[in-house]
Amino acid sequence: MIKPANRASLHDNVLAQLIDGIKNGQWKPGERLPGEMVLAQQFQVSRNCIREVLKAMALANIVKAYPGSGTFITEDALQNIEGPQLASTAFGSNSLWELKEMRDLLEGHAAYLAAKRATPEQIKQLHDALEPSPGADITEAHQNFHRMLMDIAGNQLLSKIFTSVKTELNSLRKKYGLLPKEILTTYSREHSEIYEMVKDHRPEAARAAMLKHIDAAWTDTLYEDLKGSRQ
């Protein structure tokens, strides 16, 4: 029986209950899960929360989504639940979920403010940051672009809060170097999209481009963690 999710750890709670439901036979391999809206109502959480939990389960090959048909339990779901130890991989006191939420909040708004306030000189500097020097560390180049946006935003309190979680964010970004080259190329393209919105002084579009970028980075990093837990 599904219960409303504990407010203190929504994603953790939703995931744990879905996993328990599969283990206990509430949903068997091959069966369809209720839709996002139904699950959101049952857990009393947002559809976005349900979507992110299902994304993590899909990356672990516990569920598979079929456009137009729904999300189904995979045939190997029970084995995959035990294999990657999904809950301990995806969650923790400083979990990927929480870090993603912080990035959405801080860097999304930083992109918004940067698009409102960027001077011509700052726009040129941001453009130059899109093309790191040959041999430059990819992680450092990535961090530099995000730091520059925070500086351009010009909000000291926002910057202080960002600095307070910098250790956790840097630990997350170190995993970028483990990702395939084509994914890193995609990140560079997403940086270019953010830059274009800042250059054109389009705050809402800049925020949306940043949130899209963070969502992709979260998915890729979580996948890397899940993959590593199987090795």
JSON list of C-alpha atoms in Angstrom, two decimals:
[
{"chain": "A", "resi": 1, "resn": "MET", "atom": "CA", "xyz": [0.00, 0.00, 0.00]},
{"chain": "A", "resi": 2, "resn": "ILE", "atom": "CA", "xyz": [1.46, 3.33, -1.06]},
{"chain": "A", "resi": 3, "resn": "LYS", "atom": "CA", "xyz": [1.72, 5.99, 1.66]},
{"chain": "A", "resi": 4, "resn": "PRO", "atom": "CA", "xyz": [2.27, 9.74, 1.24]},
{"chain": "A", "resi": 5, "resn": "ALA", "atom": "CA", "xyz": [6.00, 10.38, 0.97]},
{"chain": "A", "resi": 6, "resn": "ASN", "atom": "CA", "xyz": [7.91, 11.68, 3.96]},
{"chain": "A", "resi": 7, "resn": "ARG", "atom": "CA", "xyz": [8.52, 15.39, 3.34]},
{"chain": "A", "resi": 8, "resn": "ALA", "atom": "CA", "xyz": [12.09, 15.22, 4.69]},
{"chain": "A", "resi": 9, "resn": "SER", "atom": "CA", "xyz": [13.32, 12.94, 1.91]},
{"chain": "A", "resi": 10, "resn": "LEU", "atom": "CA", "xyz": [10.79, 12.79, -0.90]},
{"chain": "A", "resi": 11, "resn": "HIS", "atom": "CA", "xyz": [12.85, 11.06, -3.55]},
{"chain": "A", "resi": 12, "resn": "ASP", "atom": "CA", "xyz": [14.32, 8.55, -1.11]},
{"chain": "A", "resi": 13, "resn": "ASN", "atom": "CA", "xyz": [10.88, 7.69, 0.25]},
{"chain": "A", "resi": 14, "resn": "VAL", "atom": "CA", "xyz": [9.20, 7.33, -3.14]},
{"chain": "A", "resi": 15, "resn": "LEU", "atom": "CA", "xyz": [12.02, 5.15, -4.45]},
{"chain": "A", "resi": 16, "resn": "ALA", "atom": "CA", "xyz": [12.03, 2.94, -1.35]},
{"chain": "A", "resi": 17, "resn": "GLN", "atom": "CA", "xyz": [8.27, 2.35, -1.57]},
{"chain": "A", "resi": 18, "resn": "LEU", "atom": "CA", "xyz": [8.38, 1.56, -5.28]},
{"chain": "A", "resi": 19, "resn": "ILE", "atom": "CA", "xyz": [11.27, -0.86, -4.74]},
{"chain": "A", "resi": 20, "resn": "ASP", "atom": "CA", "xyz": [9.40, -2.52, -1.85]},
{"chain": "A", "resi": 21, "resn": "GLY", "atom": "CA", "xyz": [6.33, -2.81, -4.05]},
{"chain": "A", "resi": 22, "resn": "ILE", "atom": "CA", "xyz": [8.32, -4.66, -6.71]},
{"chain": "A", "resi": 23, "resn": "LYS", "atom": "CA", "xyz": [10.00, -6.91, -4.13]},
{"chain": "A", "resi": 24, "resn": "ASN", "atom": "CA", "xyz": [6.65, -7.75, -2.51]},
{"chain": "A", "resi": 25, "resn": "GLY", "atom": "CA", "xyz": [4.96, -8.54, -5.81]},
{"chain": "A", "resi": 26, "resn": "GLN", "atom": "CA", "xyz": [2.67, -5.51, -5.93]},
{"chain": "A", "resi": 27, "resn": "TRP", "atom": "CA", "xyz": [4.11, -4.97, -9.40]},
{"chain": "A", "resi": 28, "resn": "LYS", "atom": "CA", "xyz": [5.57, -8.03, -11.12]},
{"chain": "A", "resi": 29, "resn": "PRO", "atom": "CA", "xyz": [8.12, -8.16, -13.96]},
{"chain": "A", "resi": 30, "resn": "GLY", "atom": "CA", "xyz": [6.43, -7.19, -17.19]},
{"chain": "A", "resi": 31, "resn": "GLU", "atom": "CA", "xyz": [3.60, -5.29, -15.48]},
{"chain": "A", "resi": 32, "resn": "ARG", "atom": "CA", "xyz": [2.86, -1.63, -16.06]},
{"chain": "A", "resi": 33, "resn": "LEU", "atom": "CA", "xyz": [3.32, 0.89, -13.27]},
{"chain": "A", "resi": 34, "resn": "PRO", "atom": "CA", "xyz": [0.59, 3.46, -12.64]},
{"chain": "A", "resi": 35, "resn": "GLY", "atom": "CA", "xyz": [1.08, 6.69, -14.61]},
{"chain": "A", "resi": 36, "resn": "GLU", "atom": "CA", "xyz": [3.08, 9.64, -13.30]},
{"chain": "A", "resi": 37, "resn": "MET", "atom": "CA", "xyz": [-0.01, 11.60, -12.36]},
{"chain": "A", "resi": 38, "resn": "VAL", "atom": "CA", "xyz": [-1.53, 8.69, -10.45]},
{"chain": "A", "resi": 39, "resn": "LEU", "atom": "CA", "xyz": [1.72, 8.02, -8.59]},
{"chain": "A", "resi": 40, "resn": "ALA", "atom": "CA", "xyz": [2.14, 11.71, -7.80]},
{"chain": "A", "resi": 41, "resn": "GLN", "atom": "CA", "xyz": [-1.35, 11.79, -6.28]},
{"chain": "A", "resi": 42, "resn": "GLN", "atom": "CA", "xyz": [-0.77, 8.61, -4.28]},
{"chain": "A", "resi": 43, "resn": "PHE", "atom": "CA", "xyz": [2.59, 9.76, -2.92]},
{"chain": "A", "resi": 44, "resn": "GLN", "atom": "CA", "xyz": [1.38, 13.37, -2.63]},
{"chain": "A", "resi": 45, "resn": "VAL", "atom": "CA", "xyz": [4.43, 14.69, -4.44]},
{"chain": "A", "resi": 46, "resn": "SER", "atom": "CA", "xyz": [5.01, 16.55, -7.70]},
{"chain": "A", "resi": 47, "resn": "ARG", "atom": "CA", "xyz": [5.09, 14.79, -11.06]},
{"chain": "A", "resi": 48, "resn": "ASN", "atom": "CA", "xyz": [8.68, 15.99, -11.43]},
{"chain": "A", "resi": 49, "resn": "CYS", "atom": "CA", "xyz": [9.63, 14.06, -8.28]},
{"chain": "A", "resi": 50, "resn": "ILE", "atom": "CA", "xyz": [8.04, 10.90, -9.71]},
{"chain": "A", "resi": 51, "resn": "ARG", "atom": "CA", "xyz": [9.72, 11.50, -13.07]},
{"chain": "A", "resi": 52, "resn": "GLU", "atom": "CA", "xyz": [13.19, 11.75, -11.50]},
{"chain": "A", "resi": 53, "resn": "VAL", "atom": "CA", "xyz": [12.71, 8.61, -9.40]},
{"chain": "A", "resi": 54, "resn": "LEU", "atom": "CA", "xyz": [11.55, 6.68, -12.47]},
{"chain": "A", "resi": 55, "resn": "LYS", "atom": "CA", "xyz": [14.55, 8.03, -14.37]},
{"chain": "A", "resi": 56, "resn": "ALA", "atom": "CA", "xyz": [16.90, 6.61, -11.73]},
{"chain": "A", "resi": 57, "resn": "MET", "atom": "CA", "xyz": [15.07, 3.26, -11.82]},
{"chain": "A", "resi": 58, "resn": "ALA", "atom": "CA", "xyz": [15.26, 3.22, -15.63]},
{"chain": "A", "resi": 59, "resn": "LEU", "atom": "CA", "xyz": [19.02, 3.86, -15.52]},
{"chain": "A", "resi": 60, "resn": "ALA", "atom": "CA", "xyz": [19.33, 0.86, -13.19]},
{"chain": "A", "resi": 61, "resn": "ASN", "atom": "CA", "xyz": [17.20, -1.19, -15.64]},
{"chain": "A", "resi": 62, "resn": "ILE", "atom": "CA", "xyz": [14.48, -1.76, -13.06]},
{"chain": "A", "resi": 63, "resn": "VAL", "atom": "CA", "xyz": [11.81, -0.13, -15.21]},
{"chain": "A", "resi": 64, "resn": "LYS", "atom": "CA", "xyz": [11.58, 0.72, -18.89]},
{"chain": "A", "resi": 65, "resn": "ALA", "atom": "CA", "xyz": [9.44, 3.47, -20.39]},
{"chain": "A", "resi": 66, "resn": "TYR", "atom": "CA", "xyz": [7.63, 2.95, -23.68]},
{"chain": "A", "resi": 67, "resn": "PRO", "atom": "CA", "xyz": [6.34, 6.24, -25.17]},
{"chain": "A", "resi": 68, "resn": "GLY", "atom": "CA", "xyz": [2.58, 6.11, -25.49]},
{"chain": "A", "resi": 69, "resn": "SER", "atom": "CA", "xyz": [2.31, 2.88, -23.52]},
{"chain": "A", "resi": 70, "resn": "GLY", "atom": "CA", "xyz": [3.70, 3.65, -20.07]},
{"chain": "A", "resi": 71, "resn": "THR", "atom": "CA", "xyz": [6.46, 2.47, -17.74]},
{"chain": "A", "resi": 72, "resn": "PHE", "atom": "CA", "xyz": [6.90, -1.27, -17.18]},
{"chain": "A", "resi": 73, "resn": "ILE", "atom": "CA", "xyz": [8.83, -3.41, -14.70]},
{"chain": "A", "resi": 74, "resn": "THR", "atom": "CA", "xyz": [11.71, -5.11, -16.51]},
{"chain": "A", "resi": 75, "resn": "GLU", "atom": "CA", "xyz": [12.09, -8.88, -16.47]},
{"chain": "A", "resi": 76, "resn": "ASP", "atom": "CA", "xyz": [15.38, -8.53, -14.56]},
{"chain": "A", "resi": 77, "resn": "ALA", "atom": "CA", "xyz": [14.05, -5.95, -12.11]},
{"chain": "A", "resi": 78, "resn": "LEU", "atom": "CA", "xyz": [14.47, -8.04, -8.95]},
{"chain": "A", "resi": 79, "resn": "GLN", "atom": "CA", "xyz": [18.03, -8.94, -9.86]},
{"chain": "A", "resi": 80, "resn": "ASN", "atom": "CA", "xyz": [18.88, -5.34, -10.71]},
{"chain": "A", "resi": 81, "resn": "ILE", "atom": "CA", "xyz": [17.41, -4.05, -7.45]},
{"chain": "A", "resi": 82, "resn": "GLU", "atom": "CA", "xyz": [19.83, -6.19, -5.49]},
{"chain": "A", "resi": 83, "resn": "GLY", "atom": "CA", "xyz": [22.75, -5.70, -7.87]},
{"chain": "A", "resi": 84, "resn": "PRO", "atom": "CA", "xyz": [23.39, -1.95, -7.94]},
{"chain": "A", "resi": 85, "resn": "GLN", "atom": "CA", "xyz": [21.97, -1.29, -4.46]},
{"chain": "A", "resi": 86, "resn": "LEU", "atom": "CA", "xyz": [20.11, 1.62, -5.98]},
{"chain": "A", "resi": 87, "resn": "ALA", "atom": "CA", "xyz": [19.04, 3.37, -2.80]},
{"chain": "A", "resi": 88, "resn": "SER", "atom": "CA", "xyz": [22.53, 3.59, -1.33]},
{"chain": "A", "resi": 89, "resn": "THR", "atom": "CA", "xyz": [23.95, 4.64, -4.68]},
{"chain": "A", "resi": 90, "resn": "ALA", "atom": "CA", "xyz": [21.50, 7.42, -5.47]},
{"chain": "A", "resi": 91, "resn": "PHE", "atom": "CA", "xyz": [20.91, 8.79, -2.01]},
{"chain": "A", "resi": 92, "resn": "GLY", "atom": "CA", "xyz": [22.75, 9.81, 1.14]},
{"chain": "A", "resi": 93, "resn": "SER", "atom": "CA", "xyz": [23.24, 12.73, 3.50]},
{"chain": "A", "resi": 94, "resn": "ASN", "atom": "CA", "xyz": [24.51, 14.78, 0.56]},
{"chain": "A", "resi": 95, "resn": "SER", "atom": "CA", "xyz": [22.79, 12.89, -2.22]},
{"chain": "A", "resi": 96, "resn": "LEU", "atom": "CA", "xyz": [22.80, 13.50, -5.92]},
{"chain": "A", "resi": 97, "resn": "TRP", "atom": "CA", "xyz": [19.15, 14.46, -5.63]},
{"chain": "A", "resi": 98, "resn": "GLU", "atom": "CA", "xyz": [19.88, 17.19, -3.11]},
{"chain": "A", "resi": 99, "resn": "LEU", "atom": "CA", "xyz": [22.87, 18.48, -5.05]},
{"chain": "A", "resi": 100, "resn": "LYS", "atom": "CA", "xyz": [20.79, 18.67, -8.21]},
{"chain": "A", "resi": 101, "resn": "GLU", "atom": "CA", "xyz": [18.11, 20.66, -6.39]},
{"chain": "A", "resi": 102, "resn": "MET", "atom": "CA", "xyz": [20.76, 23.06, -5.08]},
{"chain": "A", "resi": 103, "resn": "ARG", "atom": "CA", "xyz": [22.22, 23.50, -8.55]},
{"chain": "A", "resi": 104, "resn": "ASP", "atom": "CA", "xyz": [18.77, 24.13, -10.00]},
{"chain": "A", "resi": 105, "resn": "LEU", "atom": "CA", "xyz": [18.15, 26.77, -7.37]},
{"chain": "A", "resi": 106, "resn": "LEU", "atom": "CA", "xyz": [21.52, 28.52, -7.34]},
{"chain": "A", "resi": 107, "resn": "GLU", "atom": "CA", "xyz": [22.82, 28.18, -10.89]},
{"chain": "A", "resi": 108, "resn": "GLY", "atom": "CA", "xyz": [19.45, 28.51, -12.54]},
{"chain": "A", "resi": 109, "resn": "HIS", "atom": "CA", "xyz": [18.99, 31.88, -10.87]},
{"chain": "A", "resi": 110, "resn": "ALA", "atom": "CA", "xyz": [22.60, 32.86, -11.55]},
{"chain": "A", "resi": 111, "resn": "ALA", "atom": "CA", "xyz": [22.01, 32.33, -15.27]},
{"chain": "A", "resi": 112, "resn": "TYR", "atom": "CA", "xyz": [18.82, 34.40, -14.99]},
{"chain": "A", "resi": 113, "resn": "LEU", "atom": "CA", "xyz": [20.63, 37.30, -13.31]},
{"chain": "A", "resi": 114, "resn": "ALA", "atom": "CA", "xyz": [23.62, 37.05, -15.65]},
{"chain": "A", "resi": 115, "resn": "ALA", "atom": "CA", "xyz": [21.33, 37.45, -18.66]},
{"chain": "A", "resi": 116, "resn": "LYS", "atom": "CA", "xyz": [19.85, 40.59, -17.09]},
{"chain": "A", "resi": 117, "resn": "ARG", "atom": "CA", "xyz": [23.11, 42.19, -15.97]},
{"chain": "A", "resi": 118, "resn": "ALA", "atom": "CA", "xyz": [25.94, 41.08, -18.27]},
{"chain": "A", "resi": 119, "resn": "THR", "atom": "CA", "xyz": [28.03, 43.90, -19.70]},
{"chain": "A", "resi": 120, "resn": "PRO", "atom": "CA", "xyz": [29.56, 43.69, -23.21]},
{"chain": "A", "resi": 121, "resn": "GLU", "atom": "CA", "xyz": [32.96, 42.98, -21.66]},
{"chain": "A", "resi": 122, "resn": "GLN", "atom": "CA", "xyz": [31.56, 40.17, -19.47]},
{"chain": "A", "resi": 123, "resn": "ILE", "atom": "CA", "xyz": [29.77, 38.65, -22.46]},
{"chain": "A", "resi": 124, "resn": "LYS", "atom": "CA", "xyz": [33.08, 38.57, -24.34]},
{"chain": "A", "resi": 125, "resn": "GLN", "atom": "CA", "xyz": [34.81, 36.89, -21.39]},
{"chain": "A", "resi": 126, "resn": "LEU", "atom": "CA", "xyz": [32.04, 34.30, -21.17]},
{"chain": "A", "resi": 127, "resn": "HIS", "atom": "CA", "xyz": [32.39, 33.62, -24.88]},
{"chain": "A", "resi": 128, "resn": "ASP", "atom": "CA", "xyz": [36.14, 33.11, -24.47]},
{"chain": "A", "resi": 129, "resn": "ALA", "atom": "CA", "xyz": [35.42, 30.57, -21.69]},
{"chain": "A", "resi": 130, "resn": "LEU", "atom": "CA", "xyz": [33.50, 28.42, -24.18]},
{"chain": "A", "resi": 131, "resn": "GLU", "atom": "CA", "xyz": [36.79, 27.49, -25.86]},
{"chain": "A", "resi": 132, "resn": "PRO", "atom": "CA", "xyz": [39.29, 26.29, -23.24]},
{"chain": "A", "resi": 133, "resn": "SER", "atom": "CA", "xyz": [42.95, 26.32, -24.18]},
{"chain": "A", "resi": 134, "resn": "PRO", "atom": "CA", "xyz": [44.40, 23.13, -25.74]},
{"chain": "A", "resi": 135, "resn": "GLY", "atom": "CA", "xyz": [45.27, 20.56, -23.08]},
{"chain": "A", "resi": 136, "resn": "ALA", "atom": "CA", "xyz": [43.17, 22.27, -20.42]},
{"chain": "A", "resi": 137, "resn": "ASP", "atom": "CA", "xyz": [41.52, 20.03, -17.84]},
{"chain": "A", "resi": 138, "resn": "ILE", "atom": "CA", "xyz": [37.92, 19.48, -18.96]},
{"chain": "A", "resi": 139, "resn": "THR", "atom": "CA", "xyz": [36.58, 19.55, -15.40]},
{"chain": "A", "resi": 140, "resn": "GLU", "atom": "CA", "xyz": [38.34, 22.83, -14.62]},
{"chain": "A", "resi": 141, "resn": "ALA", "atom": "CA", "xyz": [37.10, 24.36, -17.88]},
{"chain": "A", "resi": 142, "resn": "HIS", "atom": "CA", "xyz": [33.56, 23.32, -17.02]},
{"chain": "A", "resi": 143, "resn": "GLN", "atom": "CA", "xyz": [33.81, 24.78, -13.52]},
{"chain": "A", "resi": 144, "resn": "ASN", "atom": "CA", "xyz": [35.26, 28.02, -14.88]},
{"chain": "A", "resi": 145, "resn": "PHE", "atom": "CA", "xyz": [32.23, 28.62, -17.12]},
{"chain": "A", "resi": 146, "resn": "HIS", "atom": "CA", "xyz": [29.85, 28.12, -14.20]},
{"chain": "A", "resi": 147, "resn": "ARG", "atom": "CA", "xyz": [31.95, 30.29, -11.86]},
{"chain": "A", "resi": 148, "resn": "MET", "atom": "CA", "xyz": [31.97, 33.05, -14.43]},
{"chain": "A", "resi": 149, "resn": "LEU", "atom": "CA", "xyz": [28.19, 33.01, -14.69]},
{"chain": "A", "resi": 150, "resn": "MET", "atom": "CA", "xyz": [27.95, 33.27, -10.90]},
{"chain": "A", "resi": 151, "resn": "ASP", "atom": "CA", "xyz": [30.31, 36.27, -10.96]},
{"chain": "A", "resi": 152, "resn": "ILE", "atom": "CA", "xyz": [28.35, 37.97, -13.74]},
{"chain": "A", "resi": 153, "resn": "ALA", "atom": "CA", "xyz": [25.12, 37.46, -11.75]},
{"chain": "A", "resi": 154, "resn": "GLY", "atom": "CA", "xyz": [26.56, 39.95, -9.27]},
{"chain": "A", "resi": 155, "resn": "ASN", "atom": "CA", "xyz": [24.72, 38.72, -6.18]},
{"chain": "A", "resi": 156, "resn": "GLN", "atom": "CA", "xyz": [27.15, 38.34, -3.28]},
{"chain": "A", "resi": 157, "resn": "LEU", "atom": "CA", "xyz": [24.79, 36.36, -1.07]},
{"chain": "A", "resi": 158, "resn": "LEU", "atom": "CA", "xyz": [24.01, 33.94, -3.90]},
{"chain": "A", "resi": 159, "resn": "SER", "atom": "CA", "xyz": [27.74, 33.53, -4.48]},
{"chain": "A", "resi": 160, "resn": "LYS", "atom": "CA", "xyz": [28.38, 32.86, -0.77]},
{"chain": "A", "resi": 161, "resn": "ILE", "atom": "CA", "xyz": [25.73, 30.16, -0.67]},
{"chain": "A", "resi": 162, "resn": "PHE", "atom": "CA", "xyz": [27.18, 28.64, -3.84]},
{"chain": "A", "resi": 163, "resn": "THR", "atom": "CA", "xyz": [30.65, 28.63, -2.26]},
{"chain": "A", "resi": 164, "resn": "SER", "atom": "CA", "xyz": [29.28, 26.87, 0.83]},
{"chain": "A", "resi": 165, "resn": "VAL", "atom": "CA", "xyz": [28.34, 23.81, -1.24]},
{"chain": "A", "resi": 166, "resn": "LYS", "atom": "CA", "xyz": [31.32, 24.08, -3.57]},
{"chain": "A", "resi": 167, "resn": "THR", "atom": "CA", "xyz": [33.08, 21.01, -2.14]},
{"chain": "A", "resi": 168, "resn": "GLU", "atom": "CA", "xyz": [30.08, 18.79, -2.84]},
{"chain": "A", "resi": 169, "resn": "LEU", "atom": "CA", "xyz": [29.59, 20.25, -6.32]},
{"chain": "A", "resi": 170, "resn": "ASN", "atom": "CA", "xyz": [33.26, 19.86, -7.22]},
{"chain": "A", "resi": 171, "resn": "SER", "atom": "CA", "xyz": [33.16, 16.23, -6.10]},
{"chain": "A", "resi": 172, "resn": "LEU", "atom": "CA", "xyz": [30.21, 15.70, -8.41]},
{"chain": "A", "resi": 173, "resn": "ARG", "atom": "CA", "xyz": [31.92, 17.42, -11.33]},
{"chain": "A", "resi": 174, "resn": "LYS", "atom": "CA", "xyz": [35.08, 15.31, -10.99]},
{"chain": "A", "resi": 175, "resn": "LYS", "atom": "CA", "xyz": [33.02, 12.48, -12.43]},
{"chain": "A", "resi": 176, "resn": "TYR", "atom": "CA", "xyz": [32.68, 14.37, -15.71]},
{"chain": "A", "resi": 177, "resn": "GLY", "atom": "CA", "xyz": [36.16, 13.22, -16.68]},
{"chain": "A", "resi": 178, "resn": "LEU", "atom": "CA", "xyz": [34.88, 9.64, -16.60]},
{"chain": "A", "resi": 179, "resn": "LEU", "atom": "CA", "xyz": [32.10, 10.32, -19.06]},
{"chain": "A", "resi": 180, "resn": "PRO", "atom": "CA", "xyz": [32.35, 9.49, -22.78]},
{"chain": "A", "resi": 181, "resn": "LYS", "atom": "CA", "xyz": [33.71, 12.21, -25.06]},
{"chain": "A", "resi": 182, "resn": "GLU", "atom": "CA", "xyz": [30.42, 12.61, -26.90]},
{"chain": "A", "resi": 183, "resn": "ILE", "atom": "CA", "xyz": [28.65, 13.52, -23.65]},
{"chain": "A", "resi": 184, "resn": "LEU", "atom": "CA", "xyz": [31.27, 16.14, -22.83]},
{"chain": "A", "resi": 185, "resn": "THR", "atom": "CA", "xyz": [30.78, 17.53, -26.34]},
{"chain": "A", "resi": 186, "resn": "THR", "atom": "CA", "xyz": [27.07, 17.82, -25.57]},
{"chain": "A", "resi": 187, "resn": "TYR", "atom": "CA", "xyz": [27.89, 19.78, -22.41]},
{"chain": "A", "resi": 188, "resn": "SER", "atom": "CA", "xyz": [29.94, 22.23, -24.47]},
{"chain": "A", "resi": 189, "resn": "ARG", "atom": "CA", "xyz": [26.99, 22.69, -26.81]},
{"chain": "A", "resi": 190, "resn": "GLU", "atom": "CA", "xyz": [24.70, 23.31, -23.84]},
{"chain": "A", "resi": 191, "resn": "HIS", "atom": "CA", "xyz": [27.16, 25.91, -22.52]},
{"chain": "A", "resi": 192, "resn": "SER", "atom": "CA", "xyz": [26.93, 27.62, -25.90]},
{"chain": "A", "resi": 193, "resn": "GLU", "atom": "CA", "xyz": [23.13, 27.68, -25.61]},
{"chain": "A", "resi": 194, "resn": "ILE", "atom": "CA", "xyz": [23.36, 29.27, -22.16]},
{"chain": "A", "resi": 195, "resn": "TYR", "atom": "CA", "xyz": [25.86, 31.81, -23.49]},
{"chain": "A", "resi": 196, "resn": "GLU", "atom": "CA", "xyz": [23.54, 32.78, -26.36]},
{"chain": "A", "resi": 197, "resn": "MET", "atom": "CA", "xyz": [20.68, 33.46, -23.92]},
{"chain": "A", "resi": 198, "resn": "VAL", "atom": "CA", "xyz": [22.98, 35.59, -21.72]},
{"chain": "A", "resi": 199, "resn": "LYS", "atom": "CA", "xyz": [24.33, 37.48, -24.74]},
{"chain": "A", "resi": 200, "resn": "ASP", "atom": "CA", "xyz": [20.79, 38.21, -25.94]},
{"chain": "A", "resi": 201, "resn": "HIS", "atom": "CA", "xyz": [19.70, 39.27, -22.43]},
{"chain": "A", "resi": 202, "resn": "ARG", "atom": "CA", "xyz": [16.94, 36.67, -22.19]},
{"chain": "A", "resi": 203, "resn": "PRO", "atom": "CA", "xyz": [16.77, 35.80, -18.45]},
{"chain": "A", "resi": 204, "resn": "GLU", "atom": "CA", "xyz": [13.99, 33.20, -18.51]},
{"chain": "A", "resi": 205, "resn": "ALA", "atom": "CA", "xyz": [15.52, 31.41, -21.49]},
{"chain": "A", "resi": 206, "resn": "ALA", "atom": "CA", "xyz": [18.94, 31.45, -19.80]},
{"chain": "A", "resi": 207, "resn": "ARG", "atom": "CA", "xyz": [17.46, 29.85, -16.67]},
{"chain": "A", "resi": 208, "resn": "ALA", "atom": "CA", "xyz": [15.68, 27.20, -18.78]},
{"chain": "A", "resi": 209, "resn": "ALA", "atom": "CA", "xyz": [18.89, 26.41, -20.69]},
{"chain": "A", "resi": 210, "resn": "MET", "atom": "CA", "xyz": [20.80, 26.04, -17.41]},
{"chain": "A", "resi": 211, "resn": "LEU", "atom": "CA", "xyz": [18.16, 23.75, -15.88]},
{"chain": "A", "resi": 212, "resn": "LYS", "atom": "CA", "xyz": [18.23, 21.60, -19.04]},
{"chain": "A", "resi": 213, "resn": "HIS", "atom": "CA", "xyz": [22.02, 21.38, -18.74]},
{"chain": "A", "resi": 214, "resn": "ILE", "atom": "CA", "xyz": [21.91, 20.47, -15.04]},
{"chain": "A", "resi": 215, "resn": "ASP", "atom": "CA", "xyz": [19.28, 17.80, -15.69]},
{"chain": "A", "resi": 216, "resn": "ALA", "atom": "CA", "xyz": [21.48, 16.18, -18.36]},
{"chain": "A", "resi": 217, "resn": "ALA", "atom": "CA", "xyz": [24.55, 16.29, -16.11]},
{"chain": "A", "resi": 218, "resn": "TRP", "atom": "CA", "xyz": [22.58, 14.74, -13.24]},
{"chain": "A", "resi": 219, "resn": "THR", "atom": "CA", "xyz": [21.36, 11.89, -15.43]},
{"chain": "A", "resi": 220, "resn": "ASP", "atom": "CA", "xyz": [24.83, 11.17, -16.83]},
{"chain": "A", "resi": 221, "resn": "THR", "atom": "CA", "xyz": [26.48, 11.28, -13.40]},
{"chain": "A", "resi": 222, "resn": "LEU", "atom": "CA", "xyz": [23.86, 9.03, -11.85]},
{"chain": "A", "resi": 223, "resn": "TYR", "atom": "CA", "xyz": [24.29, 6.59, -14.72]},
{"chain": "A", "resi": 224, "resn": "GLU", "atom": "CA", "xyz": [28.05, 6.55, -14.13]},
{"chain": "A", "resi": 225, "resn": "ASP", "atom": "CA", "xyz": [27.48, 5.77, -10.43]},
{"chain": "A", "resi": 226, "resn": "LEU", "atom": "CA", "xyz": [25.01, 2.99, -11.19]},
{"chain": "A", "resi": 227, "resn": "LYS", "atom": "CA", "xyz": [27.30, 1.51, -13.82]},
{"chain": "A", "resi": 228, "resn": "GLY", "atom": "CA", "xyz": [30.23, 1.59, -11.42]},
{"chain": "A", "resi": 229, "resn": "SER", "atom": "CA", "xyz": [28.23, -0.15, -8.70]},
{"chain": "A", "resi": 230, "resn": "ARG", "atom": "CA", "xyz": [27.76, -3.15, -11.00]},
{"chain": "A", "resi": 231, "resn": "GLN", "atom": "CA", "xyz": [31.48, -3.59, -11.63]}
]
